[in-house]
Coordinates of C-alpha atoms in Angstrom, one line a residue:
M24 CA 12.4 -71.6 -137.4
G25 CA 15.7 -71.2 -135.4
S26 CA 16.8 -73.5 -132.4
L27 CA 16.8 -71.8 -128.7
I28 CA 19.8 -73.5 -126.7
L29 CA 19.1 -72.2 -122.9
C30 CA 22.7 -70.7 -121.4
H31 CA 23.2 -71.2 -118.0
S32 CA 22.6 -68.3 -115.6
K33 CA 25.1 -68.7 -112.6
R34 CA 28.4 -67.0 -112.8
A35 CA 31.5 -68.1 -110.2
K36 CA 32.0 -65.4 -107.5
R37 CA 35.6 -66.9 -107.6
P38 CA 37.1 -67.5 -111.5
Y39 CA 39.0 -70.5 -112.5
E40 CA 42.3 -69.8 -112.9
I41 CA 44.3 -70.9 -116.4
S42 CA 48.0 -69.6 -115.5
R43 CA 49.2 -70.5 -118.9
V44 CA 47.0 -68.0 -121.0
H45 CA 46.3 -65.8 -118.0
M46 CA 42.5 -66.4 -118.3
R47 CA 40.2 -66.1 -115.6
I48 CA 36.8 -68.4 -116.4
Y49 CA 33.0 -67.3 -114.6
T50 CA 31.0 -69.5 -116.2
I51 CA 30.0 -72.5 -118.2
E52 CA 30.0 -71.1 -121.5
E53 CA 33.5 -69.2 -121.0
L54 CA 34.7 -72.7 -120.3
C55 CA 33.3 -74.4 -123.1
Y56 CA 34.4 -71.6 -125.4
Y57 CA 38.0 -71.8 -124.0
L58 CA 38.0 -75.7 -124.9
C59 CA 36.4 -75.7 -128.4
N60 CA 38.9 -72.8 -129.3
N61 CA 42.4 -74.0 -127.5
L62 CA 42.1 -77.9 -128.2
Y63 CA 45.7 -78.0 -128.7
L64 CA 45.9 -76.2 -125.2
I65 CA 44.3 -78.7 -123.3
D66 CA 46.5 -80.3 -120.7
Y67 CA 46.5 -81.1 -116.9
T68 CA 45.5 -77.1 -116.1
I69 CA 42.2 -78.3 -117.2
M70 CA 42.1 -82.4 -117.0
N71 CA 42.2 -82.1 -112.8
R72 CA 40.1 -82.2 -109.8
R73 CA 40.5 -78.4 -109.0
L74 CA 38.5 -77.9 -111.9
C75 CA 35.9 -80.7 -110.7
D76 CA 35.6 -78.7 -107.5
W77 CA 35.5 -75.3 -109.2
L78 CA 32.5 -76.6 -111.0
E79 CA 29.9 -78.0 -108.1
D80 CA 31.2 -75.0 -105.7
E81 CA 30.8 -72.0 -108.0
L82 CA 28.6 -72.8 -110.8
G83 CA 26.4 -75.6 -108.7
L84 CA 26.9 -78.2 -111.6
A85 CA 27.3 -81.2 -109.3
K86 CA 26.3 -84.1 -111.8
M87 CA 29.4 -82.8 -114.0
A88 CA 31.4 -82.7 -111.5
E89 CA 30.7 -85.7 -110.4
D90 CA 31.2 -87.6 -114.1
L91 CA 34.4 -86.0 -114.5
R92 CA 35.9 -87.1 -111.4
R93 CA 34.6 -90.8 -112.6
D94 CA 36.5 -90.0 -115.2
L95 CA 40.0 -89.1 -113.9
D96 CA 39.3 -92.1 -111.4
Q97 CA 39.1 -94.8 -114.3
N98 CA 41.8 -93.2 -116.3
A99 CA 40.2 -91.7 -119.0
T100 CA 41.6 -89.9 -122.0
L101 CA 41.9 -85.9 -122.3
E102 CA 39.2 -86.3 -125.1
E103 CA 36.7 -87.8 -122.8
F104 CA 37.1 -85.5 -120.3
V105 CA 36.9 -82.5 -122.8
L106 CA 33.3 -84.6 -124.4
T107 CA 32.2 -85.1 -120.8
I108 CA 32.1 -81.1 -120.2
L109 CA 30.7 -80.2 -123.7
K110 CA 27.7 -83.0 -123.6
G111 CA 26.8 -81.7 -119.7
S112 CA 26.8 -78.3 -120.3
V113 CA 23.6 -78.7 -123.1
I114 CA 25.0 -75.7 -124.7
Y115 CA 25.8 -77.9 -128.1
A116 CA 23.4 -79.4 -130.5
P117 CA 24.5 -83.2 -131.2
S118 CA 25.9 -82.1 -134.8
E119 CA 28.1 -79.7 -133.3
I120 CA 29.2 -82.8 -130.7
V121 CA 30.0 -84.8 -133.3
K122 CA 32.0 -82.5 -134.9
I123 CA 34.0 -81.9 -132.1
Q124 CA 34.6 -85.3 -131.4
N125 CA 35.6 -85.6 -134.8
L126 CA 38.3 -83.0 -134.9
L127 CA 39.1 -84.0 -131.3
E128 CA 39.8 -88.0 -133.0
Q129 CA 42.2 -86.4 -135.6
L130 CA 44.2 -84.6 -133.0
K131 CA 44.7 -87.6 -131.1
N132 CA 45.7 -89.4 -134.1
Q133 CA 48.1 -86.9 -134.9
R134 CA 52.1 -87.7 -134.6
D135 CA 53.5 -86.3 -131.2
V136 CA 55.7 -83.9 -133.0
E137 CA 52.7 -82.2 -135.2
R138 CA 50.6 -82.1 -132.0
A139 CA 53.4 -79.9 -129.9
K140 CA 53.9 -77.4 -133.0
Y141 CA 50.2 -77.0 -133.0
K142 CA 50.4 -76.3 -129.2
A143 CA 53.2 -73.7 -129.4
D144 CA 51.1 -72.6 -132.7
S145 CA 48.2 -71.8 -130.6
L146 CA 50.4 -70.1 -127.3
M147 CA 51.4 -68.0 -130.5
K148 CA 48.2 -66.6 -131.2
S149 CA 47.7 -66.2 -127.5
G150 CA 50.9 -64.0 -127.4
E151 CA 52.3 -66.8 -124.8
Y152 CA 55.5 -66.1 -126.6
E153 CA 58.0 -67.7 -124.1
S154 CA 56.0 -70.4 -123.7
A155 CA 55.7 -71.0 -127.2
I156 CA 59.4 -70.7 -128.1
L157 CA 60.1 -73.4 -124.8
V158 CA 57.8 -75.7 -126.8
Y159 CA 59.4 -75.2 -130.4
Q160 CA 62.8 -75.4 -128.5
S161 CA 62.0 -79.1 -127.1
I162 CA 60.9 -80.2 -130.5
L163 CA 64.0 -78.9 -132.3
S164 CA 66.1 -80.4 -129.1
Q165 CA 64.8 -84.1 -129.9
D166 CA 65.3 -86.8 -132.1
W167 CA 64.0 -85.7 -135.4
D168 CA 60.7 -87.4 -136.9
E169 CA 61.9 -89.0 -140.0
S170 CA 58.0 -89.7 -141.1
V171 CA 57.7 -86.0 -141.3
N172 CA 58.7 -83.8 -144.0
K173 CA 62.0 -81.8 -143.3
K174 CA 60.3 -78.7 -144.2
F175 CA 58.2 -79.4 -141.3
Y176 CA 61.0 -78.6 -139.1
G177 CA 62.0 -75.7 -141.2
K178 CA 58.4 -73.9 -140.7
I179 CA 59.3 -74.6 -136.9
Y180 CA 62.4 -72.7 -136.9
G181 CA 60.7 -69.8 -138.9
C182 CA 57.8 -69.7 -135.7
L183 CA 60.6 -69.7 -133.2
G184 CA 62.3 -66.8 -135.3
S185 CA 58.9 -65.3 -135.1
A186 CA 58.7 -65.8 -131.3
Y187 CA 61.9 -64.3 -131.0
G188 CA 61.3 -61.5 -132.8
Y189 CA 58.0 -60.3 -131.1
L190 CA 60.0 -60.3 -127.7
F191 CA 62.7 -58.2 -130.0
L192 CA 65.5 -60.7 -129.7
Y193 CA 66.6 -59.7 -133.2
K194 CA 69.8 -61.7 -133.0
E195 CA 68.3 -64.5 -132.0
A196 CA 65.9 -64.4 -134.4
A197 CA 68.1 -64.1 -137.1
L198 CA 69.9 -67.2 -136.5
M199 CA 66.4 -68.8 -136.3
F200 CA 65.3 -67.8 -139.5
K201 CA 69.0 -68.2 -141.4
E202 CA 68.2 -72.0 -140.3
A203 CA 64.7 -72.0 -141.3
Y204 CA 65.9 -70.7 -145.0
S205 CA 68.6 -72.8 -145.1
I206 CA 66.2 -75.8 -145.2
C207 CA 63.0 -74.2 -146.7
E208 CA 64.7 -71.8 -148.9
E209 CA 61.5 -70.0 -148.8
E210 CA 61.8 -66.1 -149.8
D211 CA 59.8 -64.9 -146.6
M212 CA 62.4 -66.5 -144.5
L213 CA 65.1 -64.8 -146.5
K214 CA 63.1 -61.6 -146.2
A215 CA 63.0 -61.9 -142.2
Y216 CA 66.8 -63.0 -141.8
I217 CA 67.9 -59.8 -143.4
Y218 CA 65.6 -57.5 -141.6
C219 CA 66.3 -59.4 -137.8
C220 CA 70.2 -58.4 -138.8
Y221 CA 69.3 -55.2 -140.2
R222 CA 67.1 -54.9 -136.8
G223 CA 70.0 -56.5 -134.5
L224 CA 73.4 -56.1 -135.5
P225 CA 75.7 -52.8 -135.6
E226 CA 75.7 -50.9 -139.1
K227 CA 79.2 -51.8 -139.5
D228 CA 78.5 -55.6 -139.3
Y229 CA 75.2 -55.3 -141.1
V230 CA 77.4 -53.9 -144.1
K231 CA 79.4 -56.7 -143.8
M232 CA 77.5 -59.3 -144.0
L233 CA 75.3 -57.7 -147.1
S234 CA 78.9 -57.3 -148.7
G235 CA 79.5 -59.3 -152.0
N236 CA 75.9 -60.9 -151.8
S237 CA 73.7 -59.5 -154.7
M238 CA 70.4 -61.3 -153.0
F239 CA 71.0 -60.5 -149.5
L240 CA 71.6 -56.5 -151.2
S241 CA 68.6 -56.5 -153.5
M242 CA 66.4 -58.0 -150.4
S243 CA 68.2 -55.1 -148.2
A244 CA 67.0 -52.5 -150.6
K245 CA 63.1 -54.2 -151.1
I246 CA 63.1 -54.5 -147.0
K247 CA 64.3 -50.4 -146.7
A248 CA 62.0 -49.1 -149.0
E249 CA 58.9 -51.3 -147.6
M250 CA 60.0 -49.2 -144.2
E251 CA 60.4 -45.9 -145.7
E252 CA 56.3 -47.0 -147.1
A253 CA 55.2 -48.1 -143.7
K254 CA 56.9 -44.4 -142.0
K255 CA 54.4 -42.7 -144.0
G256 CA 51.9 -43.6 -142.0
N257 CA 53.0 -44.0 -138.6
D258 CA 54.7 -41.9 -136.2
L259 CA 56.6 -45.3 -134.3
D260 CA 59.2 -44.3 -131.9
F261 CA 61.1 -47.1 -129.9
S262 CA 64.4 -45.7 -128.0
D263 CA 67.5 -47.7 -128.0
E264 CA 67.3 -47.6 -124.4
K265 CA 63.6 -49.3 -123.9
L266 CA 64.6 -51.7 -126.6
I267 CA 67.8 -52.8 -124.7
T268 CA 65.3 -53.1 -121.2
W269 CA 63.1 -55.4 -123.3
K270 CA 65.7 -57.5 -125.1
S271 CA 67.2 -58.4 -121.4
E272 CA 64.1 -58.9 -119.6
N273 CA 62.8 -61.6 -122.3
R274 CA 66.8 -63.1 -123.0
R275 CA 65.8 -64.8 -119.5
I276 CA 63.2 -67.2 -120.9
D277 CA 66.5 -69.2 -122.3
K278 CA 67.4 -69.8 -118.9
K279 CA 64.1 -71.8 -118.2
S280 CA 64.6 -74.2 -121.0

């Protein structure tokens, strides 16, 4: 026989807003789901008295709110704060709480640079490309941690290239993928670099870049063949004017760093 988990029926009239990921939470179930699926993103946007007040006023969870305020007063860790919410929700079985607790412990023992990367990766998965770029940039701007493999930083350059690419900033993306390839020497990085150059450079400059480099020429031909194949099943039309507008808007993110 399966176990039955009784969910809370209370739904907030006024949602709790997590501005970083543009999310509105209305129930304790939604809050717990967010916590368990975004452990790398949990920070001051969750661990604060505003959340305590919201839990008490909107969901009637006075006991949980009281316990969380005590956590804050006693300078509890973020992991302890999260577990207070998950345990108090009575949504999870003890075995599930243990698994979550173990995962939180693993995160706590990770290097700062690894936690920062996973945070940026989580932002990427949520479509928060601008925020992810700022986190990746902050990692690269600091002294490199010699305890991690050098390719770790190559991957960060690659992720940064992907984030720029999602924003159609191909010149910026090309620079990142070029750096990533110089460190990792992986074919996917080279392919991404050539593609971004193709999309971001004037044709004359692109041809000049390829000239005399057999590896670049071969990869360019491969990319164009794949693009032609992809066009057969898609009818995408991005005007140059629209692309220029997107680029000018998204380049503003660098001014925030």
